[in-house]
Amino acid sequence: AQSVAQPEDQVNVAEGNPLTVKCTYSVSGNPYLFWYVQYPNRGLQFLLKYITGDNLVKGSYGFEAEFNKSQTSFHLKKPSALVSDSALYFCAVRGQNNAGNMLTFGGGTRLMVKP
Amino acid sequence: GAVVSQHPSRVICKSGTSVKIECRSLDFQATTMFWYRQFPKQSLMLMATSNEGSKATYEQGVEKDKFLINHASLTLSTLTVTSAHPEDSSFYICSARVDFYNEQFFGPGTRLTVL
């Protein structure tokens, strides 16, 4: 079985400050890891993914995430937050052995960036 | 990137009626599509995996006679909520698997409200 934990329901950060949204996972074998962002009443937008290679992955809108195998984590980061980054963020995982490509999502973290 | 559309984006219906939601891959063929349900302030819950030309695979606890899935072509999957009740009110999101990119692309979602 595969699972994802996002320990924080909400993260508050001031505009211009760095932000981190935490994610840990559990999966059999090597993981494929994803971050998605959701704005109100909208579907999910892809931010970035880790498949293999460099542990630091750069994605859309200045976001990046670091894959840490020993800590089974894939935290989302951005050096300088914008008010427009305020949204709901989901971490997702699937095992490389999961032929059905089924993603398991974390519970989501609401990011609030205040001016 | 690959684009997935959903229609309608919003639907309001009376209790007891059936509602069909379409999910289309606009610029690629998708042998596999996924249907998710999302309650307010909650994560996505996978309902079923839709495979072109074969029966859908439903997750545990999802009534297959209640939520009919048809994947009639490589670009279209439909979800029909039969005899809808107010508790079926939710945000329904589909995604399409793209093998080449090794990821899923999500539709914008459909908000169903059953009165």
mmCIF file of C-alpha atoms in Angstrom:
data_model
loop_
_atom_site.group_PDB
_atom_site.id
_atom_site.type_symbol
_atom_site.label_atom_id
_atom_site.label_comp_id
_atom_site.label_asym_id
_atom_site.label_seq_id
_atom_site.Cartn_x
_atom_site.Cartn_y
_atom_site.Cartn_z
ATOM 1 C CA ALA A 1 0.000 0.000 0.000
ATOM 2 C CA GLN A 2 1.140 3.529 -0.641
ATOM 3 C CA SER A 3 0.353 6.593 1.441
ATOM 4 C CA VAL A 4 1.139 10.278 1.704
ATOM 5 C CA ALA A 5 1.124 12.540 4.737
ATOM 6 C CA GLN A 6 0.932 16.298 4.695
ATOM 7 C CA PRO A 7 1.246 17.118 8.392
ATOM 8 C CA GLU A 8 0.119 20.731 8.151
ATOM 9 C CA ASP A 9 -3.462 21.642 7.283
ATOM 10 C CA GLN A 10 -2.420 25.232 6.747
ATOM 11 C CA VAL A 11 0.800 27.156 6.310
ATOM 12 C CA ASN A 12 0.899 30.906 6.796
ATOM 13 C CA VAL A 13 3.741 32.981 5.418
ATOM 14 C CA ALA A 14 4.351 36.634 4.712
ATOM 15 C CA GLU A 15 4.881 37.764 1.129
ATOM 16 C CA GLY A 16 8.539 37.748 0.204
ATOM 17 C CA ASN A 17 9.471 35.142 2.800
ATOM 18 C CA PRO A 18 10.488 31.599 1.920
ATOM 19 C CA LEU A 19 7.839 28.903 2.179
ATOM 20 C CA THR A 20 7.909 25.161 2.815
ATOM 21 C CA VAL A 21 5.022 22.739 2.505
ATOM 22 C CA LYS A 22 5.851 19.358 3.971
ATOM 23 C CA CYS A 23 5.180 15.927 2.516
ATOM 24 C CA THR A 24 6.246 12.445 3.561
ATOM 25 C CA TYR A 25 5.379 9.237 1.788
ATOM 26 C CA SER A 26 5.326 5.487 2.063
ATOM 27 C CA VAL A 27 5.528 3.230 -0.981
ATOM 28 C CA SER A 28 6.889 -0.114 -2.079
ATOM 29 C CA GLY A 29 9.965 0.288 -4.198
ATOM 30 C CA ASN A 30 11.098 3.554 -5.701
ATOM 31 C CA PRO A 31 8.588 6.396 -5.717
ATOM 32 C CA TYR A 32 7.260 8.721 -8.325
ATOM 33 C CA LEU A 33 6.383 11.936 -6.473
ATOM 34 C CA PHE A 34 4.226 14.856 -7.559
ATOM 35 C CA TRP A 35 3.037 18.231 -6.357
ATOM 36 C CA TYR A 36 -0.192 19.777 -7.565
ATOM 37 C CA VAL A 37 -1.871 23.112 -6.795
ATOM 38 C CA GLN A 38 -5.613 23.712 -6.694
ATOM 39 C CA TYR A 39 -7.349 27.065 -6.801
ATOM 40 C CA PRO A 40 -10.975 27.412 -5.597
ATOM 41 C CA ASN A 41 -13.465 25.434 -7.701
ATOM 42 C CA ARG A 42 -10.750 24.403 -10.124
ATOM 43 C CA GLY A 43 -9.042 21.166 -10.985
ATOM 44 C CA LEU A 44 -5.473 20.316 -10.143
ATOM 45 C CA GLN A 45 -2.551 21.995 -11.836
ATOM 46 C CA PHE A 46 0.727 20.142 -12.095
ATOM 47 C CA LEU A 47 3.680 21.856 -10.399
ATOM 48 C CA LEU A 48 6.525 19.380 -10.529
ATOM 49 C CA LYS A 49 7.507 15.744 -10.269
ATOM 50 C CA TYR A 50 10.368 13.515 -9.217
ATOM 51 C CA ILE A 51 10.947 10.384 -11.228
ATOM 52 C CA THR A 52 14.665 9.806 -11.046
ATOM 53 C CA GLY A 53 17.925 11.743 -11.148
ATOM 54 C CA ASP A 54 18.634 14.970 -9.275
ATOM 55 C CA ASN A 55 17.057 15.098 -5.843
ATOM 56 C CA LEU A 56 16.243 18.787 -6.277
ATOM 57 C CA VAL A 57 13.426 19.237 -8.754
ATOM 58 C CA LYS A 58 12.448 22.606 -10.166
ATOM 59 C CA GLY A 59 8.907 23.227 -11.328
ATOM 60 C CA SER A 60 6.396 25.826 -12.353
ATOM 61 C CA TYR A 61 6.007 29.324 -10.841
ATOM 62 C CA GLY A 62 9.382 29.201 -9.065
ATOM 63 C CA PHE A 63 8.545 26.181 -6.929
ATOM 64 C CA GLU A 64 11.010 23.418 -6.208
ATOM 65 C CA ALA A 65 11.017 20.246 -4.145
ATOM 66 C CA GLU A 66 13.727 18.075 -2.678
ATOM 67 C CA PHE A 67 13.493 14.316 -2.692
ATOM 68 C CA ASN A 68 15.028 12.831 0.457
ATOM 69 C CA LYS A 69 15.039 9.059 0.312
ATOM 70 C CA SER A 70 16.311 8.465 3.843
ATOM 71 C CA GLN A 71 13.595 10.663 5.324
ATOM 72 C CA THR A 72 10.995 9.591 2.742
ATOM 73 C CA SER A 73 10.136 13.233 2.221
ATOM 74 C CA PHE A 74 9.395 15.487 -0.726
ATOM 75 C CA HIS A 75 8.918 18.974 0.719
ATOM 76 C CA LEU A 76 7.760 21.784 -1.563
ATOM 77 C CA LYS A 77 9.676 25.047 -1.336
ATOM 78 C CA LYS A 78 9.812 28.524 -2.800
ATOM 79 C CA PRO A 79 12.434 31.144 -1.931
ATOM 80 C CA SER A 80 10.053 34.116 -1.995
ATOM 81 C CA ALA A 81 6.300 33.695 -1.600
ATOM 82 C CA LEU A 82 3.718 35.691 -3.527
ATOM 83 C CA VAL A 83 0.160 36.486 -2.447
ATOM 84 C CA SER A 84 -0.962 34.745 -5.640
ATOM 85 C CA ASP A 85 0.609 31.509 -4.371
ATOM 86 C CA SER A 86 -2.243 31.225 -1.866
ATOM 87 C CA ALA A 87 -4.013 27.992 -2.763
ATOM 88 C CA LEU A 88 -4.426 24.350 -1.792
ATOM 89 C CA TYR A 89 -1.396 22.138 -2.409
ATOM 90 C CA PHE A 90 -1.436 18.367 -2.794
ATOM 91 C CA CYS A 91 1.452 15.952 -2.676
ATOM 92 C CA ALA A 92 0.959 12.610 -4.448
ATOM 93 C CA VAL A 93 2.911 9.392 -4.847
ATOM 94 C CA ARG A 94 2.849 6.202 -6.803
ATOM 95 C CA GLY A 95 5.248 3.330 -6.754
ATOM 96 C CA GLN A 96 7.267 2.533 -9.869
ATOM 97 C CA ASN A 97 5.856 -0.942 -9.627
ATOM 98 C CA ASN A 98 2.296 0.380 -9.726
ATOM 99 C CA ALA A 99 1.418 -0.560 -13.257
ATOM 100 C CA GLY A 100 -2.032 0.950 -12.919
ATOM 101 C CA ASN A 101 -0.514 4.393 -12.421
ATOM 102 C CA MET A 102 -2.746 4.960 -9.420
ATOM 103 C CA LEU A 103 -1.842 8.099 -7.526
ATOM 104 C CA THR A 104 -2.344 8.425 -3.802
ATOM 105 C CA PHE A 105 -2.854 11.973 -2.568
ATOM 106 C CA GLY A 106 -2.061 13.596 0.719
ATOM 107 C CA GLY A 107 -4.762 15.456 2.587
ATOM 108 C CA GLY A 108 -3.713 18.811 1.198
ATOM 109 C CA THR A 109 -2.150 21.893 2.760
ATOM 110 C CA ARG A 110 -3.685 25.315 2.432
ATOM 111 C CA LEU A 111 -1.046 27.966 1.848
ATOM 112 C CA MET A 112 -1.934 31.496 2.917
ATOM 113 C CA VAL A 113 0.463 34.225 1.856
ATOM 114 C CA LYS A 114 -0.250 37.566 3.484
ATOM 115 C CA PRO A 115 0.860 40.888 2.048
ATOM 116 C CA GLY B 1 1.319 19.824 -21.940
ATOM 117 C CA ALA B 2 -1.664 17.555 -22.397
ATOM 118 C CA VAL B 3 -5.107 19.118 -21.941
ATOM 119 C CA VAL B 4 -8.097 17.451 -20.319
ATOM 120 C CA SER B 5 -11.547 19.002 -20.404
ATOM 121 C CA GLN B 6 -14.679 18.264 -18.423
ATOM 122 C CA HIS B 7 -18.261 19.076 -19.231
ATOM 123 C CA PRO B 8 -20.278 20.481 -17.649
ATOM 124 C CA SER B 9 -18.253 22.567 -15.227
ATOM 125 C CA ARG B 10 -21.237 22.969 -12.950
ATOM 126 C CA VAL B 11 -24.583 21.180 -12.755
ATOM 127 C CA ILE B 12 -27.571 21.491 -10.466
ATOM 128 C CA CYS B 13 -30.188 18.773 -10.570
ATOM 129 C CA LYS B 14 -33.171 17.482 -8.660
ATOM 130 C CA SER B 15 -32.961 14.449 -6.454
ATOM 131 C CA GLY B 16 -33.688 11.250 -8.358
ATOM 132 C CA THR B 17 -32.390 12.394 -11.721
ATOM 133 C CA SER B 18 -29.272 11.113 -13.457
ATOM 134 C CA VAL B 19 -26.360 13.312 -14.416
ATOM 135 C CA LYS B 20 -23.649 12.587 -16.987
ATOM 136 C CA ILE B 21 -20.200 14.148 -16.758
ATOM 137 C CA GLU B 22 -17.808 13.971 -19.702
ATOM 138 C CA CYS B 23 -14.041 13.860 -19.541
ATOM 139 C CA ARG B 24 -12.104 14.408 -22.753
ATOM 140 C CA SER B 25 -8.433 14.333 -23.621
ATOM 141 C CA LEU B 26 -8.123 17.098 -26.199
ATOM 142 C CA ASP B 27 -4.745 16.575 -27.818
ATOM 143 C CA PHE B 28 -3.779 13.034 -26.950
ATOM 144 C CA GLN B 29 -5.197 9.556 -26.613
ATOM 145 C CA ALA B 30 -5.743 8.158 -23.157
ATOM 146 C CA THR B 31 -6.182 4.448 -22.652
ATOM 147 C CA THR B 32 -6.678 5.048 -18.954
ATOM 148 C CA MET B 33 -8.635 7.754 -17.198
ATOM 149 C CA PHE B 34 -9.353 8.185 -13.522
ATOM 150 C CA TRP B 35 -12.359 9.612 -11.702
ATOM 151 C CA TYR B 36 -11.951 11.339 -8.359
ATOM 152 C CA ARG B 37 -14.352 12.846 -5.888
ATOM 153 C CA GLN B 38 -13.470 15.724 -3.622
ATOM 154 C CA PHE B 39 -15.491 16.926 -0.644
ATOM 155 C CA PRO B 40 -15.074 20.491 0.620
ATOM 156 C CA LYS B 41 -11.693 21.104 2.226
ATOM 157 C CA GLN B 42 -10.699 17.486 1.679
ATOM 158 C CA SER B 43 -8.339 15.603 -0.559
ATOM 159 C CA LEU B 44 -9.152 13.737 -3.745
ATOM 160 C CA MET B 45 -10.597 10.281 -3.364
ATOM 161 C CA LEU B 46 -10.094 7.900 -6.270
ATOM 162 C CA MET B 47 -13.445 6.449 -7.295
ATOM 163 C CA ALA B 48 -12.542 4.319 -10.267
ATOM 164 C CA THR B 49 -10.096 3.642 -13.050
ATOM 165 C CA SER B 50 -11.591 3.808 -16.513
ATOM 166 C CA ASN B 51 -10.012 1.669 -19.230
ATOM 167 C CA GLU B 52 -10.857 2.116 -22.891
ATOM 168 C CA GLY B 53 -12.820 -0.810 -24.212
ATOM 169 C CA SER B 54 -13.224 -2.600 -20.913
ATOM 170 C CA LYS B 55 -15.060 -2.341 -17.618
ATOM 171 C CA ALA B 56 -14.002 0.221 -15.088
ATOM 172 C CA THR B 57 -12.234 -0.813 -11.915
ATOM 173 C CA TYR B 58 -13.943 0.629 -8.848
ATOM 174 C CA GLU B 59 -12.321 1.396 -5.535
ATOM 175 C CA GLN B 60 -13.636 -0.234 -2.413
ATOM 176 C CA GLY B 61 -16.806 1.383 -1.162
ATOM 177 C CA VAL B 62 -17.767 2.967 -4.487
ATOM 178 C CA GLU B 63 -21.080 1.680 -5.870
ATOM 179 C CA LYS B 64 -20.598 0.715 -9.498
ATOM 180 C CA ASP B 65 -24.334 0.760 -10.166
ATOM 181 C CA LYS B 66 -24.537 4.258 -8.745
ATOM 182 C CA PHE B 67 -21.574 5.686 -10.591
ATOM 183 C CA LEU B 68 -21.582 4.310 -14.131
ATOM 184 C CA ILE B 69 -18.372 4.766 -16.081
ATOM 185 C CA ASN B 70 -18.060 4.324 -19.818
ATOM 186 C CA HIS B 71 -14.769 4.717 -21.680
ATOM 187 C CA ALA B 72 -16.070 4.429 -25.203
ATOM 188 C CA SER B 73 -13.103 5.896 -27.045
ATOM 189 C CA LEU B 74 -9.474 6.827 -26.507
ATOM 190 C CA THR B 75 -10.434 10.455 -25.879
ATOM 191 C CA LEU B 76 -13.671 10.224 -23.907
ATOM 192 C CA SER B 77 -14.763 8.795 -20.582
ATOM 193 C CA THR B 78 -18.123 9.515 -18.995
ATOM 194 C CA LEU B 79 -19.303 9.282 -15.415
ATOM 195 C CA THR B 80 -23.046 9.006 -14.880
ATOM 196 C CA VAL B 81 -24.395 9.570 -11.391
ATOM 197 C CA THR B 82 -27.657 7.616 -11.397
ATOM 198 C CA SER B 83 -30.632 8.552 -9.255
ATOM 199 C CA ALA B 84 -28.671 11.348 -7.653
ATOM 200 C CA HIS B 85 -29.246 12.298 -4.032
ATOM 201 C CA PRO B 86 -28.075 15.333 -2.069
ATOM 202 C CA GLU B 87 -25.227 13.317 -0.531
ATOM 203 C CA ASP B 88 -23.830 12.869 -4.057
ATOM 204 C CA SER B 89 -23.206 16.590 -4.197
ATOM 205 C CA SER B 90 -19.478 16.991 -4.613
ATOM 206 C CA PHE B 91 -16.657 18.108 -6.873
ATOM 207 C CA TYR B 92 -15.823 15.440 -9.440
ATOM 208 C CA ILE B 93 -12.430 15.513 -11.149
ATOM 209 C CA CYS B 94 -11.139 13.301 -13.922
ATOM 210 C CA SER B 95 -7.600 12.732 -15.056
ATOM 211 C CA ALA B 96 -6.009 11.047 -18.027
ATOM 212 C CA ARG B 97 -2.887 8.982 -18.019
ATOM 213 C CA VAL B 98 -0.149 9.864 -20.462
ATOM 214 C CA ASP B 99 2.346 7.052 -20.627
ATOM 215 C CA PHE B 100 5.014 9.113 -22.372
ATOM 216 C CA TYR B 101 5.057 11.705 -19.607
ATOM 217 C CA ASN B 102 4.548 9.076 -16.920
ATOM 218 C CA GLU B 103 1.956 11.215 -15.197
ATOM 219 C CA GLN B 104 -1.692 12.136 -15.059
ATOM 220 C CA PHE B 105 -3.230 15.326 -16.389
ATOM 221 C CA PHE B 106 -6.295 16.608 -14.602
ATOM 222 C CA GLY B 107 -9.500 18.118 -15.841
ATOM 223 C CA PRO B 108 -10.895 21.336 -14.334
ATOM 224 C CA GLY B 109 -13.556 19.498 -12.349
ATOM 225 C CA THR B 110 -17.355 19.413 -12.274
ATOM 226 C CA ARG B 111 -19.322 20.735 -9.332
ATOM 227 C CA LEU B 112 -22.494 18.682 -8.850
ATOM 228 C CA THR B 113 -25.238 19.997 -6.613
ATOM 229 C CA VAL B 114 -28.252 17.785 -6.002
ATOM 230 C CA LEU B 115 -31.266 19.546 -4.546
#
